[in-house]
Amino acid sequence: MHSTLLLLSLAGISAALPGPRPDDVRSPCPGLNSLANHDICLRSGKGYTVPILTKCLASGFNVGPDFALIVGAAGIGSGKTPLGLTFDLDGLDHHNFIIEDDASLSRADASTGDNHSFNKTIWDTVLNYYTNMSTATIPVAAKAKYNRVTTENKRNPTFSYGPTQFVLSYGETALYLSTMGDPVSGVAPIEYVRSLFEEEKLPYELGWRPPVKQINLNTLGAMIAELNVGNGEVVFEGLILGESSLKAVFRSLDPITGKIIVKIVVCSG
Ligand SMILES: *[C@@H]1O[C@H](CO)[C@@H](O)[C@H](O)[C@H]1NC(C)=O
Ligand SMILES: *[C@@H]1O[C@H](CO)[C@@H](O)[C@H](O)[C@H]1NC(C)=O
Ligand SMILES: *[C@@H]1O[C@H](CO)[C@@H](O)[C@H](O)[C@H]1NC(C)=O
């Protein structure tokens, strides 16, 4: 343990988790919250700009500027200061706007519970798919994700899941497989994934390091398409999964028609 911490500090990495202070704000997105908790992204959760986000997503998760830019632009568009150039993490839980969506992996739907905080009951239904497995994989993650959709579709009378939600709910799964594992193979140790969702903590002590290969629209688009193959969920007619549909949803365009839509959703827990 001591030698691990020593190596981490020699590498300039902090395994300590400062966490949120009383006035700090957080989002429904465990990835962004973890980066803020480690003070890699602004710990306050406030005053994020595109350059700030680009820098901290790159150093924390090796996320490329193409993805950081659209997340940043989407964040600014959803925030409490739409005419400003900044956003706060707690501006990201407007239902069906940015970040927060129905059938999230670890948050309740807005109409059935608290859509902001980690919900263990829901998260356990995802973890159940990984019983006796030490790593998350694309085929199993795909089935766990699809189960969240069918479960909420049955019990949430206002379930909202169109082509945009379809693409982004795959994006949410692709993000945890990529940040905690590998942006190409999607193989991620379960204990890393649990640390991210359950503690919003980057699992440095367990051996995690940011992926060596960059996470960008290209890798995420490819993984979304593979996830869809993994669960066989019927794709909306006309929707082609991949980099361009991912770009479209982050730009508030309908991923099928390319027309502007009002509601957009980004990664949620
Ligand atoms: C989402 O949850 C927050 C509480 O965390 C609540 O204030 C907000 O109204 C909810 N959004 C919707 C649309 O229910
Ligand atoms: C967790 O989610 C379940 C299922 O949506 C819901 O019934 C429960 O109220 C949620 N718990 C909290 C604390 O929001
Ligand atoms: C998990 O492993 C335990 C112990 O080997 C076994 O009893 C159980 O049936 C396994 N569960 C599943 C779902 O494979």
mmCIF file of C-alpha atoms and ligand atoms in Angstrom:
data_model
loop_
_atom_site.group_PDB
_atom_site.id
_atom_site.type_symbol
_atom_site.label_atom_id
_atom_site.label_comp_id
_atom_site.label_asym_id
_atom_site.label_seq_id
_atom_site.Cartn_x
_atom_site.Cartn_y
_atom_site.Cartn_z
ATOM 1 C CA MET A 1 0.000 0.000 0.000
ATOM 2 C CA HIS A 2 2.724 2.450 0.979
ATOM 3 C CA SER A 3 4.767 1.658 -2.071
ATOM 4 C CA THR A 4 1.666 2.093 -4.257
ATOM 5 C CA LEU A 5 1.040 5.520 -2.783
ATOM 6 C CA LEU A 6 4.679 6.420 -3.190
ATOM 7 C CA LEU A 7 4.605 5.413 -6.839
ATOM 8 C CA LEU A 8 1.408 7.357 -7.331
ATOM 9 C CA SER A 9 2.874 10.486 -5.821
ATOM 10 C CA LEU A 10 6.052 10.107 -7.885
ATOM 11 C CA ALA A 11 3.799 9.926 -10.925
ATOM 12 C CA GLY A 12 2.100 13.127 -9.786
ATOM 13 C CA ILE A 13 -1.193 11.299 -9.252
ATOM 14 C CA SER A 14 -3.246 11.862 -6.143
ATOM 15 C CA ALA A 15 -5.054 8.840 -4.783
ATOM 16 C CA ALA A 16 -6.577 11.003 -2.059
ATOM 17 C CA LEU A 17 -10.222 11.857 -2.448
ATOM 18 C CA PRO A 18 -10.858 15.418 -1.300
ATOM 19 C CA GLY A 19 -14.587 14.976 -2.140
ATOM 20 C CA PRO A 20 -17.231 17.692 -2.146
ATOM 21 C CA ARG A 21 -17.267 20.492 0.442
ATOM 22 C CA PRO A 22 -20.635 21.690 1.789
ATOM 23 C CA ASP A 23 -21.187 24.311 -0.942
ATOM 24 C CA ASP A 24 -19.831 22.216 -3.800
ATOM 25 C CA VAL A 25 -22.288 20.884 -6.370
ATOM 26 C CA ARG A 26 -22.409 17.637 -8.303
ATOM 27 C CA SER A 27 -24.224 16.182 -11.323
ATOM 28 C CA PRO A 28 -26.058 12.897 -11.956
ATOM 29 C CA CYS A 29 -22.955 11.777 -13.905
ATOM 30 C CA PRO A 30 -20.519 9.665 -11.855
ATOM 31 C CA GLY A 31 -17.612 10.319 -14.229
ATOM 32 C CA LEU A 32 -17.797 14.100 -13.944
ATOM 33 C CA ASN A 33 -18.437 13.862 -10.199
ATOM 34 C CA SER A 34 -15.404 11.622 -9.687
ATOM 35 C CA LEU A 35 -13.144 14.043 -11.529
ATOM 36 C CA ALA A 36 -14.465 16.879 -9.347
ATOM 37 C CA ASN A 37 -14.101 14.793 -6.185
ATOM 38 C CA HIS A 38 -10.401 14.298 -6.964
ATOM 39 C CA ASP A 39 -10.039 17.988 -7.823
ATOM 40 C CA ILE A 40 -8.985 17.030 -11.368
ATOM 41 C CA CYS A 41 -11.993 18.978 -12.651
ATOM 42 C CA LEU A 42 -12.999 21.988 -10.493
ATOM 43 C CA ARG A 43 -13.848 20.583 -7.077
ATOM 44 C CA SER A 44 -16.522 23.199 -6.503
ATOM 45 C CA GLY A 45 -18.483 21.826 -9.461
ATOM 46 C CA LYS A 46 -19.049 25.436 -10.509
ATOM 47 C CA GLY A 47 -17.926 27.688 -13.328
ATOM 48 C CA TYR A 48 -16.955 25.017 -15.858
ATOM 49 C CA THR A 49 -15.948 26.304 -19.299
ATOM 50 C CA VAL A 50 -15.140 24.333 -22.437
ATOM 51 C CA PRO A 51 -11.363 24.861 -22.022
ATOM 52 C CA ILE A 52 -11.518 23.812 -18.351
ATOM 53 C CA LEU A 53 -13.545 20.719 -19.197
ATOM 54 C CA THR A 54 -11.336 19.822 -22.172
ATOM 55 C CA LYS A 55 -8.236 19.955 -20.004
ATOM 56 C CA CYS A 56 -9.593 18.004 -17.053
ATOM 57 C CA LEU A 57 -11.338 15.327 -19.139
ATOM 58 C CA ALA A 58 -8.039 14.816 -20.972
ATOM 59 C CA SER A 59 -5.904 14.562 -17.861
ATOM 60 C CA GLY A 60 -8.437 12.543 -15.867
ATOM 61 C CA PHE A 61 -9.798 10.130 -18.459
ATOM 62 C CA ASN A 62 -7.780 10.679 -21.670
ATOM 63 C CA VAL A 63 -10.943 11.976 -23.325
ATOM 64 C CA GLY A 64 -10.296 13.734 -26.631
ATOM 65 C CA PRO A 65 -11.173 17.367 -27.336
ATOM 66 C CA ASP A 66 -13.952 16.391 -29.794
ATOM 67 C CA PHE A 67 -16.009 14.728 -27.067
ATOM 68 C CA ALA A 68 -15.088 17.317 -24.408
ATOM 69 C CA LEU A 69 -16.255 20.105 -26.699
ATOM 70 C CA ILE A 70 -19.724 18.729 -27.278
ATOM 71 C CA VAL A 71 -20.197 17.784 -23.619
ATOM 72 C CA GLY A 72 -19.099 21.298 -22.654
ATOM 73 C CA ALA A 73 -21.357 22.927 -25.218
ATOM 74 C CA ALA A 74 -24.264 20.747 -24.114
ATOM 75 C CA GLY A 75 -23.540 21.624 -20.465
ATOM 76 C CA ILE A 76 -23.534 25.322 -21.187
ATOM 77 C CA GLY A 77 -26.775 24.987 -23.111
ATOM 78 C CA SER A 78 -28.467 23.246 -20.198
ATOM 79 C CA GLY A 79 -27.158 25.426 -17.428
ATOM 80 C CA LYS A 80 -28.767 28.097 -15.361
ATOM 81 C CA THR A 81 -26.786 30.709 -17.275
ATOM 82 C CA PRO A 82 -27.540 29.800 -20.896
ATOM 83 C CA LEU A 83 -26.133 33.080 -22.168
ATOM 84 C CA GLY A 84 -22.931 32.657 -20.225
ATOM 85 C CA LEU A 85 -20.005 30.513 -21.193
ATOM 86 C CA THR A 86 -19.951 28.467 -18.033
ATOM 87 C CA PHE A 87 -22.048 25.809 -16.363
ATOM 88 C CA ASP A 88 -22.309 24.240 -12.921
ATOM 89 C CA LEU A 89 -22.554 20.482 -12.450
ATOM 90 C CA ASP A 90 -25.901 20.750 -10.654
ATOM 91 C CA GLY A 91 -27.359 22.446 -13.729
ATOM 92 C CA LEU A 92 -27.179 19.082 -15.426
ATOM 93 C CA ASP A 93 -30.225 17.385 -13.934
ATOM 94 C CA HIS A 94 -32.982 19.030 -15.898
ATOM 95 C CA HIS A 95 -35.092 16.073 -16.834
ATOM 96 C CA ASN A 96 -34.524 15.065 -20.454
ATOM 97 C CA PHE A 97 -32.259 17.950 -21.087
ATOM 98 C CA ILE A 98 -28.621 17.253 -20.423
ATOM 99 C CA ILE A 99 -27.066 14.351 -18.536
ATOM 100 C CA GLU A 100 -30.167 13.117 -16.765
ATOM 101 C CA ASP A 101 -32.303 10.598 -18.622
ATOM 102 C CA ASP A 102 -34.807 7.836 -18.051
ATOM 103 C CA ALA A 103 -33.473 4.274 -17.619
ATOM 104 C CA SER A 104 -30.155 5.500 -16.214
ATOM 105 C CA LEU A 105 -27.962 2.736 -14.779
ATOM 106 C CA SER A 106 -27.824 4.109 -11.242
ATOM 107 C CA ARG A 107 -30.472 6.799 -10.881
ATOM 108 C CA ALA A 108 -34.246 6.538 -10.656
ATOM 109 C CA ASP A 109 -36.371 7.981 -13.436
ATOM 110 C CA ALA A 110 -37.508 11.525 -12.651
ATOM 111 C CA SER A 111 -41.132 10.430 -12.444
ATOM 112 C CA THR A 112 -40.490 7.498 -10.100
ATOM 113 C CA GLY A 113 -37.886 8.836 -7.663
ATOM 114 C CA ASP A 114 -34.832 10.993 -7.093
ATOM 115 C CA ASN A 115 -33.201 11.386 -10.479
ATOM 116 C CA HIS A 116 -30.012 12.951 -9.121
ATOM 117 C CA SER A 117 -28.669 10.692 -6.394
ATOM 118 C CA PHE A 118 -27.134 7.258 -6.644
ATOM 119 C CA ASN A 119 -29.860 4.606 -6.190
ATOM 120 C CA LYS A 120 -28.518 1.292 -4.882
ATOM 121 C CA THR A 121 -31.653 -0.674 -5.743
ATOM 122 C CA ILE A 122 -31.305 0.247 -9.385
ATOM 123 C CA TRP A 123 -27.543 -0.172 -9.508
ATOM 124 C CA ASP A 124 -27.871 -3.668 -8.000
ATOM 125 C CA THR A 125 -30.021 -4.707 -10.964
ATOM 126 C CA VAL A 126 -27.052 -3.815 -13.190
ATOM 127 C CA LEU A 127 -24.495 -5.543 -10.934
ATOM 128 C CA ASN A 128 -26.621 -8.707 -10.928
ATOM 129 C CA TYR A 129 -25.606 -9.208 -14.530
ATOM 130 C CA TYR A 130 -21.978 -9.421 -13.407
ATOM 131 C CA THR A 131 -22.461 -12.092 -10.749
ATOM 132 C CA ASN A 132 -19.276 -14.180 -10.522
ATOM 133 C CA MET A 133 -17.530 -12.046 -13.144
ATOM 134 C CA SER A 134 -14.434 -9.979 -12.387
ATOM 135 C CA THR A 135 -14.648 -7.805 -15.478
ATOM 136 C CA ALA A 136 -17.415 -5.969 -17.274
ATOM 137 C CA THR A 137 -17.607 -6.760 -20.977
ATOM 138 C CA ILE A 138 -19.486 -5.338 -23.934
ATOM 139 C CA PRO A 139 -21.982 -8.241 -24.338
ATOM 140 C CA VAL A 140 -22.922 -8.347 -20.637
ATOM 141 C CA ALA A 141 -22.990 -4.564 -20.240
ATOM 142 C CA ALA A 142 -25.295 -4.461 -23.250
ATOM 143 C CA LYS A 143 -27.786 -6.850 -21.614
ATOM 144 C CA ALA A 144 -27.650 -5.001 -18.282
ATOM 145 C CA LYS A 145 -28.381 -1.741 -20.053
ATOM 146 C CA TYR A 146 -31.268 -3.166 -22.057
ATOM 147 C CA ASN A 147 -32.814 -4.570 -18.871
ATOM 148 C CA ARG A 148 -32.915 -1.042 -17.411
ATOM 149 C CA VAL A 149 -34.846 0.108 -20.471
ATOM 150 C CA THR A 150 -37.394 -2.707 -20.417
ATOM 151 C CA THR A 151 -37.842 -2.404 -16.628
ATOM 152 C CA GLU A 152 -38.568 1.322 -16.703
ATOM 153 C CA ASN A 153 -40.668 1.020 -19.826
ATOM 154 C CA LYS A 154 -42.961 -1.354 -17.893
ATOM 155 C CA ARG A 155 -43.248 0.659 -14.679
ATOM 156 C CA ASN A 156 -42.778 4.302 -15.638
ATOM 157 C CA PRO A 157 -45.950 5.632 -17.319
ATOM 158 C CA THR A 158 -44.107 8.698 -18.630
ATOM 159 C CA PHE A 159 -41.078 6.755 -19.877
ATOM 160 C CA SER A 160 -39.220 8.848 -22.384
ATOM 161 C CA TYR A 161 -37.038 6.898 -24.782
ATOM 162 C CA GLY A 162 -36.711 8.028 -28.366
ATOM 163 C CA PRO A 163 -33.773 7.765 -30.764
ATOM 164 C CA THR A 164 -31.830 10.358 -28.769
ATOM 165 C CA GLN A 165 -32.228 8.501 -25.466
ATOM 166 C CA PHE A 166 -31.469 5.290 -27.297
ATOM 167 C CA VAL A 167 -28.078 6.575 -28.481
ATOM 168 C CA LEU A 168 -27.207 8.249 -25.206
ATOM 169 C CA SER A 169 -28.156 5.395 -22.949
ATOM 170 C CA TYR A 170 -25.676 3.308 -24.922
ATOM 171 C CA GLY A 171 -23.239 6.196 -24.551
ATOM 172 C CA GLU A 172 -23.540 5.995 -20.771
ATOM 173 C CA THR A 173 -22.527 2.327 -20.830
ATOM 174 C CA ALA A 174 -19.768 2.930 -23.400
ATOM 175 C CA LEU A 175 -18.364 5.641 -21.125
ATOM 176 C CA TYR A 176 -17.983 3.447 -18.065
ATOM 177 C CA LEU A 177 -16.474 0.585 -20.083
ATOM 178 C CA SER A 178 -14.069 3.053 -21.733
ATOM 179 C CA THR A 179 -13.036 5.150 -18.723
ATOM 180 C CA MET A 180 -12.711 2.236 -16.283
ATOM 181 C CA GLY A 181 -11.425 -0.227 -18.863
ATOM 182 C CA ASP A 182 -10.433 0.049 -22.461
ATOM 183 C CA PRO A 183 -11.962 2.291 -25.145
ATOM 184 C CA VAL A 184 -11.655 -0.467 -27.743
ATOM 185 C CA SER A 185 -12.166 -3.814 -25.984
ATOM 186 C CA GLY A 186 -14.567 -2.384 -23.388
ATOM 187 C CA VAL A 187 -13.218 -4.777 -20.762
ATOM 188 C CA ALA A 188 -13.284 -3.072 -17.337
ATOM 189 C CA PRO A 189 -12.660 -4.602 -13.898
ATOM 190 C CA ILE A 190 -15.937 -4.675 -11.946
ATOM 191 C CA GLU A 191 -14.243 -3.276 -8.829
ATOM 192 C CA TYR A 192 -13.184 -0.180 -10.809
ATOM 193 C CA VAL A 193 -16.701 0.263 -12.166
ATOM 194 C CA ARG A 194 -18.166 -0.065 -8.670
ATOM 195 C CA SER A 195 -15.775 2.539 -7.294
ATOM 196 C CA LEU A 196 -16.859 4.959 -10.009
ATOM 197 C CA PHE A 197 -20.595 4.488 -9.465
ATOM 198 C CA GLU A 198 -20.783 3.723 -5.745
ATOM 199 C CA GLU A 199 -18.127 6.066 -4.366
ATOM 200 C CA GLU A 200 -17.585 8.463 -7.289
ATOM 201 C CA LYS A 201 -13.944 7.767 -6.709
ATOM 202 C CA LEU A 202 -11.250 6.943 -9.256
ATOM 203 C CA PRO A 203 -9.849 3.562 -8.217
ATOM 204 C CA TYR A 204 -6.144 4.514 -8.234
ATOM 205 C CA GLU A 205 -5.367 2.310 -5.222
ATOM 206 C CA LEU A 206 -6.843 -0.690 -7.013
ATOM 207 C CA GLY A 207 -4.447 -0.088 -9.899
ATOM 208 C CA TRP A 208 -6.649 1.914 -12.251
ATOM 209 C CA ARG A 209 -5.000 4.464 -14.546
ATOM 210 C CA PRO A 210 -6.552 6.587 -17.306
ATOM 211 C CA PRO A 211 -6.824 4.608 -20.549
ATOM 212 C CA VAL A 212 -3.714 4.760 -22.715
ATOM 213 C CA LYS A 213 -5.808 5.013 -25.853
ATOM 214 C CA GLN A 214 -7.845 8.193 -26.229
ATOM 215 C CA ILE A 215 -11.626 8.077 -25.749
ATOM 216 C CA ASN A 216 -13.264 10.111 -28.505
ATOM 217 C CA LEU A 217 -16.354 10.217 -30.710
ATOM 218 C CA ASN A 218 -14.871 7.595 -32.959
ATOM 219 C CA THR A 219 -14.208 5.024 -30.197
ATOM 220 C CA LEU A 220 -17.503 5.754 -28.426
ATOM 221 C CA GLY A 221 -19.486 5.508 -31.656
ATOM 222 C CA ALA A 222 -17.890 2.155 -32.464
ATOM 223 C CA MET A 223 -18.541 0.796 -28.970
ATOM 224 C CA ILE A 224 -22.181 1.919 -29.034
ATOM 225 C CA ALA A 225 -22.673 -0.058 -32.243
ATOM 226 C CA GLU A 226 -21.041 -3.137 -30.661
ATOM 227 C CA LEU A 227 -23.191 -2.822 -27.543
ATOM 228 C CA ASN A 228 -26.274 -2.802 -29.702
ATOM 229 C CA VAL A 229 -25.143 -6.004 -31.397
ATOM 230 C CA GLY A 230 -24.628 -7.429 -27.882
ATOM 231 C CA ASN A 231 -28.252 -7.077 -26.804
ATOM 232 C CA GLY A 232 -30.073 -7.158 -30.101
ATOM 233 C CA GLU A 233 -32.269 -4.185 -29.129
ATOM 234 C CA VAL A 234 -34.209 -3.125 -32.195
ATOM 235 C CA VAL A 235 -32.730 0.058 -33.591
ATOM 236 C CA PHE A 236 -35.152 2.858 -34.477
ATOM 237 C CA GLU A 237 -35.845 2.837 -38.179
ATOM 238 C CA GLY A 238 -33.372 5.045 -40.007
ATOM 239 C CA LEU A 239 -30.974 5.316 -37.083
ATOM 240 C CA ILE A 240 -27.410 4.372 -37.901
ATOM 241 C CA LEU A 241 -25.343 3.893 -34.781
ATOM 242 C CA GLY A 242 -21.885 5.373 -34.717
ATOM 243 C CA GLU A 243 -19.905 8.550 -34.519
ATOM 244 C CA SER A 244 -22.280 10.722 -36.543
ATOM 245 C CA SER A 245 -25.421 9.836 -34.584
ATOM 246 C CA LEU A 246 -23.513 10.427 -31.351
ATOM 247 C CA LYS A 247 -22.438 13.853 -32.563
ATOM 248 C CA ALA A 248 -25.991 14.644 -33.599
ATOM 249 C CA VAL A 249 -27.529 13.925 -30.208
ATOM 250 C CA PHE A 250 -24.974 16.024 -28.385
ATOM 251 C CA ARG A 251 -25.698 18.871 -30.778
ATOM 252 C CA SER A 252 -29.450 18.562 -30.046
ATOM 253 C CA LEU A 253 -30.169 17.230 -33.488
ATOM 254 C CA ASP A 254 -32.457 14.315 -34.025
ATOM 255 C CA PRO A 255 -30.044 11.472 -34.839
ATOM 256 C CA ILE A 256 -32.322 10.205 -37.634
ATOM 257 C CA THR A 257 -33.553 13.340 -39.348
ATOM 258 C CA GLY A 258 -30.763 15.730 -38.398
ATOM 259 C CA LYS A 259 -33.452 18.270 -37.376
ATOM 260 C CA ILE A 260 -33.070 20.339 -34.235
ATOM 261 C CA ILE A 261 -34.765 18.881 -31.181
ATOM 262 C CA VAL A 262 -35.250 20.627 -27.878
ATOM 263 C CA LYS A 263 -34.565 17.742 -25.580
ATOM 264 C CA ILE A 264 -31.124 16.301 -25.363
ATOM 265 C CA VAL A 265 -29.511 14.034 -22.875
ATOM 266 C CA VAL A 266 -25.890 13.307 -22.110
ATOM 267 C CA CYS A 267 -24.248 10.665 -19.975
ATOM 268 C CA SER A 268 -25.975 10.026 -16.701
ATOM 269 C CA GLY A 269 -25.172 7.684 -13.879
HETATM 270 C C1 LIG B 1 -34.965 15.468 -10.514
HETATM 271 O O1 LIG B 1 -34.610 15.298 -9.139
HETATM 272 C C2 LIG B 1 -34.411 16.529 -8.445
HETATM 273 C C3 LIG B 1 -34.013 16.168 -7.032
HETATM 274 O O2 LIG B 1 -32.760 15.600 -7.010
HETATM 275 C C4 LIG B 1 -35.684 17.341 -8.450
HETATM 276 O O3 LIG B 1 -35.445 18.595 -7.825
HETATM 277 C C5 LIG B 1 -36.142 17.562 -9.856
HETATM 278 O O4 LIG B 1 -37.396 18.190 -9.845
HETATM 279 C C6 LIG B 1 -36.263 16.232 -10.574
HETATM 280 N N1 LIG B 1 -36.645 16.482 -11.937
HETATM 281 C C7 LIG B 1 -37.840 16.106 -12.374
HETATM 282 C C8 LIG B 1 -38.162 16.492 -13.772
HETATM 283 O O5 LIG B 1 -38.609 15.460 -11.683
HETATM 284 C C1 LIG B 2 -34.706 3.947 -6.163
HETATM 285 O O1 LIG B 2 -35.337 3.535 -7.353
HETATM 286 C C2 LIG B 2 -36.520 2.793 -7.146
HETATM 287 C C3 LIG B 2 -37.003 2.331 -8.503
HETATM 288 O O2 LIG B 2 -37.234 3.416 -9.367
HETATM 289 C C4 LIG B 2 -37.544 3.658 -6.441
HETATM 290 O O3 LIG B 2 -38.717 2.900 -6.192
HETATM 291 C C5 LIG B 2 -36.955 4.173 -5.130
HETATM 292 O O4 LIG B 2 -37.853 5.076 -4.565
HETATM 293 C C6 LIG B 2 -35.621 4.865 -5.426
HETATM 294 N N1 LIG B 2 -35.028 5.259 -4.174
HETATM 295 C C7 LIG B 2 -34.750 6.517 -3.925
HETATM 296 C C8 LIG B 2 -34.098 6.774 -2.611
HETATM 297 O O5 LIG B 2 -35.006 7.417 -4.726
HETATM 298 C C1 LIG B 3 -21.696 -17.911 -8.524
HETATM 299 O O1 LIG B 3 -20.720 -18.720 -7.903
HETATM 300 C C2 LIG B 3 -21.236 -19.434 -6.800
HETATM 301 C C3 LIG B 3 -20.077 -20.141 -6.098
HETATM 302 O O2 LIG B 3 -19.282 -20.800 -7.044
HETATM 303 C C4 LIG B 3 -22.322 -20.394 -7.269
HETATM 304 O O3 LIG B 3 -22.875 -21.100 -6.179
HETATM 305 C C5 LIG B 3 -23.429 -19.595 -7.957
HETATM 306 O O4 LIG B 3 -24.387 -20.469 -8.514
HETATM 307 C C6 LIG B 3 -22.854 -18.725 -9.066
HETATM 308 N N1 LIG B 3 -23.904 -17.850 -9.575
HETATM 309 C C7 LIG B 3 -24.131 -17.654 -10.868
HETATM 310 C C8 LIG B 3 -25.251 -16.738 -11.207
HETATM 311 O O5 LIG B 3 -23.443 -18.167 -11.737
#
